[in-house]
Amino acid sequence: MTGMVGVARRPLVDLLATVFGIGAWVAINGLWVELPLLVTYLPEGWTLPSYLSVIIQVANVGPIAYSIVRSLRPDQRPASVVYGVLALGCVASLLLALLWDKTSWVNGTEHSTALLSMVFLLALVDCTSSVLFLPYMAVWREIYLSSYLVGEGLSGLLPALMALGQGVGGNTKCANVTKFNETLNFNYTVMEPVPLNPRFSVTSFFFFLMAMMVASGLAFTLLEHLPTIRSERVVHTFSPSFSVTVLDASQSNAHLTSMPTVAKEKGGMSRSVYWLMLAGQTWACSLTNGVLPSIQSYSCGAYGNVAYHLAVTLSALANPAAALLSLVLPRTKRWLLTALGVLGSLIAAYILATAALSPEPPLMGTAGGEALVVIAWVSFTGVMTYVRVEIANQMREEGQRALFWCGAVTQVGSAIGAVTTFILVNVYELFTAYYPC
């Protein structure tokens, strides 16, 4: 009878853990899939993704600060901090829905100050969740960790599905607009883009993200206070290193499969392979978290809003799919992992070429060109996500220290990629936007 109790699980805890996990990255993932609409409304235009990439990297001060506090007070339960983080996420997502289109002038340039401010707060919430929510799940029986991880996967999947349903209202069209010149007192006609007409507005989409954050907060509150599920808790104390090893700068869920809970001190890698793995992770993260997200608007925009929309949303779906694939497949041989890294880098080179050649990228204005850029983005995301997760899995088998350095180079690579591309886009202006009119 005792054995049966040990195996049995409570569906209510599974449900609450899943909904709680959705709040981990739903806000930032939602912002990325909404970019095809945001870049048409906001003054940053096609440079907006580069701003978001840097802001997300800056927001990693949150998990770093929490990890430091955790190392000083290792016995403190994370529950009280989780309340604060989720409350901040709910308030920030509400303000985002209400104020996302409000702008102000900074040093003579119009900026989306409200949206960028809320993005920082939401990124602070999401990045900190990587070192906060998982340690909290340690108070529950280990079988419920998988339910939480499913929730984290849904935090990328649900916004992508919602964005697919929203659409972008087709490709931009131009129309003659009559305007009046008050100085010279005459009417004149110019060609301007016709406003896009998605199935529902950006504001409605942001309210959906807020609803997800609120649901996550309610699920956590029930996990904490429902007396009928307290029997599913266990006594477990996490070491401070746990928070550090799961730190990941990505706005994706790829790090979910690299938990140190099953780490083994086996030390099977040679020194050269060890450093090659770290270099590969640095390179992959610089591309996936920094460089390419920052120039996605330039890569896809000239092919039309529909191509841009599909590239963003389908890539968001490819991310958790590739991470899940790494769970069901056996460990990848290192030569094959290297080949996949090279393949992903070649696809990245094509994507960079489409951005660099904007406003006239290859096969522009053809169905083949649109299909190719979408396939390139989805393939790149799937291949490089698989490579990153598989590297993390193989480093995990080398023990906690290897996994720590894997997390560290993830941070470094992401930050270098985001900052470098921000400078190239906004300071040197190496990329040119496409204007349909």
Coordinates of C-alpha atoms in Angstrom, one line a residue:
M1 CA 0.0 0.0 0.0
T2 CA 2.8 2.4 0.8
G3 CA 4.3 1.7 -2.6
M4 CA 1.0 2.7 -4.3
V5 CA 0.9 5.9 -2.4
G6 CA 4.5 6.7 -3.5
V7 CA 3.6 6.3 -7.1
A8 CA 0.1 7.9 -7.1
R9 CA -0.2 11.6 -8.1
R10 CA -2.8 14.2 -7.5
P11 CA -4.2 15.6 -10.8
L12 CA -4.9 18.9 -9.1
V13 CA -1.3 19.4 -8.2
D14 CA -0.3 18.6 -11.8
L15 CA -2.8 21.2 -13.1
L16 CA -1.7 23.9 -10.7
A17 CA 2.0 23.2 -11.4
T18 CA 1.4 23.5 -15.1
V19 CA -0.5 26.7 -14.9
F20 CA 2.2 28.1 -12.5
G21 CA 4.9 27.2 -15.0
I22 CA 3.1 29.1 -17.8
G23 CA 3.9 32.4 -16.0
A24 CA 7.6 31.8 -16.3
W25 CA 8.2 33.1 -19.8
V26 CA 4.8 33.9 -21.3
A27 CA 5.2 37.7 -21.3
I28 CA 8.5 37.8 -23.2
N29 CA 7.6 35.0 -25.5
G30 CA 4.4 36.9 -26.3
L31 CA 6.2 40.1 -27.0
W32 CA 8.4 38.4 -29.6
V33 CA 5.6 36.8 -31.5
E34 CA 3.8 40.2 -31.6
L35 CA 6.7 42.0 -33.1
P36 CA 5.4 41.9 -36.8
L37 CA 2.6 44.2 -35.6
L38 CA 4.5 46.3 -33.1
V39 CA 7.2 47.3 -35.6
T40 CA 4.5 48.9 -37.8
Y41 CA 3.0 50.9 -35.0
L42 CA 5.9 52.1 -32.9
P43 CA 8.5 54.8 -33.7
E44 CA 11.5 52.4 -33.3
G45 CA 10.2 50.5 -36.3
W46 CA 12.5 47.7 -37.5
T47 CA 15.1 48.6 -34.8
L48 CA 12.7 47.5 -32.0
P49 CA 13.9 43.9 -31.8
S50 CA 17.4 45.1 -31.1
Y51 CA 16.2 47.2 -28.2
L52 CA 14.3 44.2 -26.8
S53 CA 17.3 41.9 -27.0
V54 CA 19.5 44.3 -25.0
I55 CA 16.8 45.0 -22.5
I56 CA 16.3 41.2 -21.8
Q57 CA 20.1 40.8 -21.3
V58 CA 20.1 43.8 -18.8
A59 CA 17.2 42.2 -16.9
N60 CA 19.5 39.3 -16.0
V61 CA 20.5 41.5 -13.0
G62 CA 17.4 40.0 -11.4
P63 CA 18.5 36.3 -11.4
I64 CA 22.1 37.3 -10.6
A65 CA 20.9 39.4 -7.6
Y66 CA 18.6 36.6 -6.4
S67 CA 21.4 34.0 -6.7
I68 CA 23.7 36.2 -4.6
V69 CA 20.9 36.6 -1.9
R70 CA 20.3 32.8 -2.1
S71 CA 23.9 32.1 -1.5
L72 CA 23.9 34.3 1.6
R73 CA 20.6 32.9 2.9
P74 CA 20.4 29.3 1.6
D75 CA 17.7 28.2 4.0
Q76 CA 15.1 30.8 2.9
R77 CA 12.2 29.3 1.0
P78 CA 11.7 31.1 -2.3
A79 CA 7.9 31.2 -1.9
S80 CA 7.8 34.8 -0.5
V81 CA 9.9 36.1 -3.4
V82 CA 7.7 34.2 -5.9
Y83 CA 4.7 36.2 -4.7
G84 CA 6.6 39.5 -5.3
V85 CA 7.8 38.4 -8.8
L86 CA 4.4 37.2 -9.9
A87 CA 2.7 40.4 -8.6
L88 CA 5.2 42.5 -10.5
G89 CA 4.5 40.5 -13.6
C90 CA 0.8 41.0 -13.3
V91 CA 1.1 44.7 -12.8
A92 CA 3.6 45.2 -15.6
S93 CA 1.5 43.2 -18.1
L94 CA -1.6 45.2 -17.2
L95 CA 0.4 48.5 -17.7
L96 CA 1.7 47.1 -21.0
A97 CA -1.8 46.4 -22.3
L98 CA -2.9 49.9 -21.3
L99 CA 0.2 51.9 -22.3
W100 CA 2.1 50.0 -25.0
D101 CA 1.5 52.7 -27.7
K102 CA 2.4 55.7 -25.5
T103 CA 5.6 57.4 -26.6
S104 CA 7.8 60.3 -25.5
W105 CA 10.8 62.2 -26.9
V106 CA 14.2 61.4 -25.6
N107 CA 17.2 63.5 -26.8
G108 CA 15.1 64.7 -29.8
T109 CA 14.1 61.1 -30.8
E110 CA 10.6 59.6 -30.3
H111 CA 10.7 56.4 -28.3
S112 CA 8.2 53.8 -27.0
T113 CA 9.2 54.6 -23.4
A114 CA 6.2 52.9 -21.8
L115 CA 6.6 49.6 -23.8
L116 CA 10.4 49.5 -23.2
S117 CA 10.0 50.1 -19.5
M118 CA 7.3 47.4 -19.1
V119 CA 9.5 45.0 -21.2
F120 CA 12.3 45.5 -18.7
L121 CA 10.1 44.7 -15.8
L122 CA 8.6 41.7 -17.5
A123 CA 12.0 40.4 -18.6
L124 CA 13.1 40.9 -14.9
V125 CA 10.2 38.6 -13.9
D126 CA 10.9 36.0 -16.6
C127 CA 14.6 35.8 -16.2
T128 CA 14.3 35.6 -12.4
S129 CA 11.8 32.7 -12.8
S130 CA 14.6 30.5 -14.1
V131 CA 16.4 30.6 -10.7
L132 CA 13.2 31.0 -8.5
F133 CA 10.3 28.9 -9.8
L134 CA 12.3 25.7 -10.2
P135 CA 13.8 25.8 -6.6
Y136 CA 10.2 26.4 -5.4
M137 CA 9.1 23.1 -7.1
A138 CA 11.5 21.3 -4.8
V139 CA 9.0 21.4 -2.0
W140 CA 6.7 19.1 -4.1
R141 CA 7.3 15.5 -4.9
E142 CA 9.7 15.0 -7.8
I143 CA 6.9 13.7 -10.1
Y144 CA 5.4 17.1 -10.3
L145 CA 8.5 18.8 -11.8
S146 CA 7.5 17.4 -15.2
S147 CA 4.1 19.1 -15.0
Y148 CA 5.8 22.4 -14.2
L149 CA 8.1 22.0 -17.2
V150 CA 5.1 21.3 -19.4
G151 CA 3.8 24.7 -18.2
E152 CA 7.1 26.4 -19.1
G153 CA 6.8 24.8 -22.6
L154 CA 3.2 26.2 -22.9
S155 CA 4.5 29.7 -22.0
G156 CA 6.0 29.7 -25.5
L157 CA 3.4 27.6 -27.3
L158 CA 0.3 29.4 -26.2
P159 CA 1.3 33.0 -27.2
A160 CA 2.5 31.5 -30.6
L161 CA -0.8 29.9 -31.2
M162 CA -2.7 33.0 -30.2
A163 CA -0.5 35.1 -32.5
L164 CA -1.3 32.6 -35.4
G165 CA -5.0 33.1 -34.7
Q166 CA -4.6 36.9 -34.6
G167 CA -2.8 37.1 -37.9
V168 CA -1.4 40.4 -39.2
G169 CA -4.1 41.5 -41.6
G170 CA -2.2 40.6 -44.7
N171 CA 0.7 42.3 -46.4
T172 CA 1.1 46.1 -46.3
K173 CA -0.7 48.0 -49.1
C174 CA -0.3 51.6 -50.1
A175 CA -3.0 54.1 -50.8
N176 CA -3.2 57.8 -51.8
V177 CA -3.8 60.0 -48.8
T178 CA -4.7 63.7 -49.2
K179 CA -3.1 66.1 -46.7
F180 CA -3.2 69.8 -46.2
N181 CA -0.2 72.0 -46.0
E182 CA -1.1 74.8 -43.5
T183 CA 2.0 76.9 -44.4
L184 CA 1.4 77.1 -48.1
N185 CA -2.4 76.6 -47.8
F186 CA -2.9 73.8 -50.3
N187 CA -3.8 70.1 -50.5
Y188 CA -1.3 67.5 -51.6
T189 CA -1.4 63.7 -52.1
V190 CA 1.1 61.1 -50.8
M191 CA 1.3 57.3 -50.8
E192 CA 1.1 55.9 -47.3
P193 CA 0.6 52.3 -45.9
V194 CA -2.9 51.3 -45.2
P195 CA -3.3 50.3 -41.5
L196 CA -3.1 46.5 -40.9
N197 CA -6.3 44.8 -39.8
P198 CA -5.5 41.7 -37.7
R199 CA -8.4 39.6 -36.3
F200 CA -7.9 41.3 -32.9
S201 CA -5.8 44.2 -31.6
V202 CA -2.4 44.3 -30.0
T203 CA -4.1 45.5 -26.8
S204 CA -6.3 42.4 -26.7
F205 CA -3.2 40.2 -27.2
F206 CA -1.5 41.9 -24.3
F207 CA -4.5 41.4 -22.1
F208 CA -4.3 37.7 -23.0
L209 CA -0.7 37.8 -21.7
M210 CA -1.9 39.5 -18.5
A211 CA -4.6 36.8 -18.0
M212 CA -1.9 34.1 -18.3
M213 CA 0.2 35.9 -15.6
V214 CA -2.8 36.3 -13.3
A215 CA -3.7 32.6 -13.8
S216 CA -0.1 31.7 -12.9
G217 CA -0.3 33.8 -9.7
L218 CA -3.6 32.2 -8.7
A219 CA -2.2 28.7 -9.3
F220 CA 0.8 29.5 -7.1
T221 CA -1.4 30.8 -4.4
L222 CA -3.5 27.6 -4.4
L223 CA -0.3 25.5 -4.3
E224 CA 0.8 27.4 -1.2
H225 CA -2.5 27.4 0.7
L226 CA -4.8 24.5 -0.4
P227 CA -4.8 22.2 2.7
T228 CA -6.0 19.2 0.6
I229 CA -2.7 18.9 -1.3
R230 CA -0.2 19.5 1.5
S231 CA 0.4 15.8 1.7
E232 CA 2.1 16.0 -1.7
R233 CA 5.0 18.1 -0.3
V234 CA 8.4 16.8 0.7
V235 CA 11.2 18.2 2.8
H236 CA 14.0 19.3 0.5
T237 CA 16.8 21.9 0.8
F238 CA 18.5 23.2 -2.3
S239 CA 22.1 24.2 -2.4
P240 CA 22.9 27.8 -3.6
S241 CA 24.6 26.4 -6.6
F242 CA 21.2 25.1 -7.9
S243 CA 20.0 28.6 -8.6
V244 CA 23.2 29.5 -10.4
T245 CA 23.3 26.4 -12.6
V246 CA 19.8 26.9 -14.1
L247 CA 20.4 30.6 -14.9
D248 CA 19.7 31.1 -18.6
A249 CA 19.5 34.4 -20.5
S250 CA 17.3 33.0 -23.1
Q251 CA 13.7 34.1 -23.7
S252 CA 13.0 30.5 -24.7
N253 CA 12.4 27.3 -22.7
A254 CA 15.4 25.4 -24.1
H255 CA 17.1 25.3 -20.7
L256 CA 14.3 23.2 -19.2
T257 CA 16.0 19.9 -20.2
S258 CA 19.3 20.8 -18.5
M259 CA 18.2 20.5 -14.9
P260 CA 20.9 19.4 -12.5
T261 CA 18.6 17.1 -10.5
V262 CA 20.1 14.1 -12.3
A263 CA 23.6 15.3 -12.7
K264 CA 26.4 12.8 -12.5
E265 CA 30.0 13.4 -11.6
K266 CA 31.3 11.1 -14.3
G267 CA 34.0 13.3 -15.9
G268 CA 34.0 11.5 -19.3
M269 CA 34.9 14.4 -21.5
S270 CA 38.5 15.2 -22.6
R271 CA 39.6 18.7 -21.9
S272 CA 39.5 19.6 -25.6
V273 CA 36.0 18.4 -26.0
Y274 CA 35.0 20.2 -22.8
W275 CA 36.2 23.5 -24.1
L276 CA 34.7 22.8 -27.6
M277 CA 31.3 22.3 -26.0
L278 CA 31.5 25.6 -24.1
A279 CA 32.6 27.4 -27.2
G280 CA 29.8 25.8 -29.2
Q281 CA 27.2 26.9 -26.5
T282 CA 28.6 30.4 -26.5
W283 CA 28.3 30.7 -30.3
A284 CA 24.8 29.1 -30.4
C285 CA 23.5 31.4 -27.7
S286 CA 25.0 34.5 -29.3
L287 CA 23.1 33.7 -32.5
T288 CA 19.8 32.5 -31.0
N289 CA 19.5 35.0 -28.1
G290 CA 21.3 38.0 -29.4
V291 CA 22.3 38.4 -33.1
L292 CA 19.4 37.0 -35.1
P293 CA 16.4 38.1 -33.0
S294 CA 17.8 41.7 -33.2
I295 CA 17.7 41.7 -37.1
Q296 CA 14.7 39.5 -37.7
S297 CA 12.6 42.5 -38.9
Y298 CA 15.3 43.3 -41.5
S299 CA 15.5 39.7 -42.6
C300 CA 11.8 39.1 -43.0
G301 CA 10.2 42.6 -43.4
A302 CA 10.9 43.0 -47.1
Y303 CA 9.2 39.7 -47.9
G304 CA 5.9 41.1 -46.4
N305 CA 4.1 41.1 -43.0
V306 CA 2.7 37.6 -43.6
A307 CA 6.2 36.0 -44.1
Y308 CA 7.5 37.9 -41.0
H309 CA 4.5 36.8 -39.0
L310 CA 4.9 33.1 -40.0
A311 CA 8.7 33.2 -39.4
V312 CA 8.2 34.5 -35.8
T313 CA 5.3 32.3 -34.8
L314 CA 6.4 29.1 -36.4
S315 CA 9.9 29.6 -34.9
A316 CA 8.3 30.0 -31.5
L317 CA 6.6 26.6 -32.0
A318 CA 9.9 25.0 -33.2
N319 CA 11.7 26.0 -30.1
P320 CA 9.8 23.7 -27.5
A321 CA 9.4 21.0 -30.2
A322 CA 13.2 20.8 -30.6
A323 CA 13.7 20.8 -26.8
L324 CA 11.2 18.0 -26.5
L325 CA 12.9 16.0 -29.2
S326 CA 16.1 16.1 -27.2
L327 CA 14.3 14.4 -24.3
V328 CA 13.1 11.4 -26.4
L329 CA 16.1 10.8 -28.5
P330 CA 19.3 9.1 -27.2
R331 CA 22.4 11.3 -26.6
T332 CA 23.7 12.7 -29.9
K333 CA 27.2 11.7 -31.0
R334 CA 29.6 14.6 -30.8
W335 CA 30.5 14.5 -34.5
L336 CA 26.8 14.8 -35.4
L337 CA 26.3 17.6 -32.9
T338 CA 29.1 19.4 -34.5
A339 CA 27.6 18.9 -37.9
L340 CA 24.2 20.2 -36.7
G341 CA 26.0 23.3 -35.3
V342 CA 27.7 23.9 -38.7
L343 CA 24.3 23.5 -40.4
G344 CA 22.6 25.9 -38.1
S345 CA 25.5 28.4 -38.6
L346 CA 25.1 28.1 -42.4
I347 CA 21.4 28.8 -42.1
A348 CA 22.2 31.8 -39.9
A349 CA 24.5 33.1 -42.6
Y350 CA 21.7 33.0 -45.1
I351 CA 19.4 34.8 -42.6
L352 CA 22.1 37.5 -42.0
A353 CA 22.4 37.9 -45.8
T354 CA 18.7 38.6 -46.2
A355 CA 19.0 41.2 -43.4
A356 CA 22.2 42.8 -44.8
L357 CA 20.7 43.0 -48.3
S358 CA 17.5 44.6 -47.1
P359 CA 15.5 46.4 -48.7
E360 CA 16.2 44.1 -51.7
P361 CA 16.9 40.6 -50.3
P362 CA 17.2 37.5 -52.5
L363 CA 14.0 36.4 -54.3
M364 CA 12.0 39.4 -52.9
G365 CA 8.5 39.6 -54.2
T366 CA 8.2 35.9 -55.0
A367 CA 6.4 33.1 -53.2
G368 CA 9.7 31.1 -53.2
G369 CA 11.5 33.9 -51.4
E370 CA 8.8 34.2 -48.8
A371 CA 8.7 30.5 -48.2
L372 CA 12.5 30.2 -48.1
V373 CA 13.0 32.9 -45.4
V374 CA 10.2 31.3 -43.2
I375 CA 11.8 27.8 -43.6
A376 CA 15.2 29.3 -42.8
W377 CA 14.0 30.8 -39.6
V378 CA 12.1 27.8 -38.4
S379 CA 15.0 25.4 -39.4
F380 CA 17.6 27.6 -37.6
T381 CA 15.5 27.8 -34.5
G382 CA 14.9 24.1 -34.4
V383 CA 18.4 23.0 -35.2
M384 CA 20.1 25.5 -32.8
T385 CA 17.7 24.9 -30.0
Y386 CA 18.4 21.2 -30.3
V387 CA 22.2 21.8 -30.3
R388 CA 22.0 24.1 -27.2
V389 CA 19.9 21.6 -25.2
E390 CA 22.0 18.7 -26.2
I391 CA 25.2 20.5 -25.2
A392 CA 23.6 21.3 -21.9
N393 CA 22.5 17.7 -21.4
Q394 CA 26.0 16.4 -22.1
M395 CA 27.6 19.0 -19.9
R396 CA 25.1 18.0 -17.1
E397 CA 26.5 14.5 -17.2
E398 CA 29.9 16.0 -16.3
G399 CA 28.6 17.3 -13.0
Q400 CA 27.5 20.6 -11.4
R401 CA 30.7 22.5 -12.3
A402 CA 30.4 21.8 -16.0
L403 CA 26.7 22.8 -15.9
F404 CA 27.6 26.0 -14.1
W405 CA 30.0 27.0 -16.8
C406 CA 27.5 26.0 -19.5
G407 CA 25.0 28.4 -17.9
A408 CA 27.7 31.1 -17.6
V409 CA 28.7 31.0 -21.3
T410 CA 25.0 31.0 -22.2
Q411 CA 24.8 34.4 -20.4
V412 CA 28.0 35.7 -22.0
G413 CA 27.2 34.6 -25.5
S414 CA 23.7 36.0 -25.4
A415 CA 24.9 39.4 -24.0
I416 CA 27.7 39.7 -26.6
G417 CA 25.4 38.9 -29.4
A418 CA 22.7 41.3 -28.3
V419 CA 25.0 44.3 -27.5
T420 CA 27.1 43.9 -30.7
T421 CA 24.0 43.7 -32.9
F422 CA 22.4 46.7 -31.1
I423 CA 25.5 48.8 -31.9
L424 CA 25.5 47.6 -35.6
V425 CA 21.8 48.3 -36.0
N426 CA 21.4 51.6 -34.1
V427 CA 24.8 53.2 -34.0
Y428 CA 26.4 52.2 -37.3
E429 CA 23.0 51.8 -39.1
L430 CA 24.4 48.9 -41.2
F431 CA 20.9 47.6 -41.9
T432 CA 18.3 49.3 -44.0
A433 CA 14.5 49.1 -43.5
Y434 CA 12.1 48.4 -46.3
Y435 CA 9.4 51.0 -46.9
P436 CA 6.6 49.7 -49.2
C437 CA 5.5 53.2 -50.2

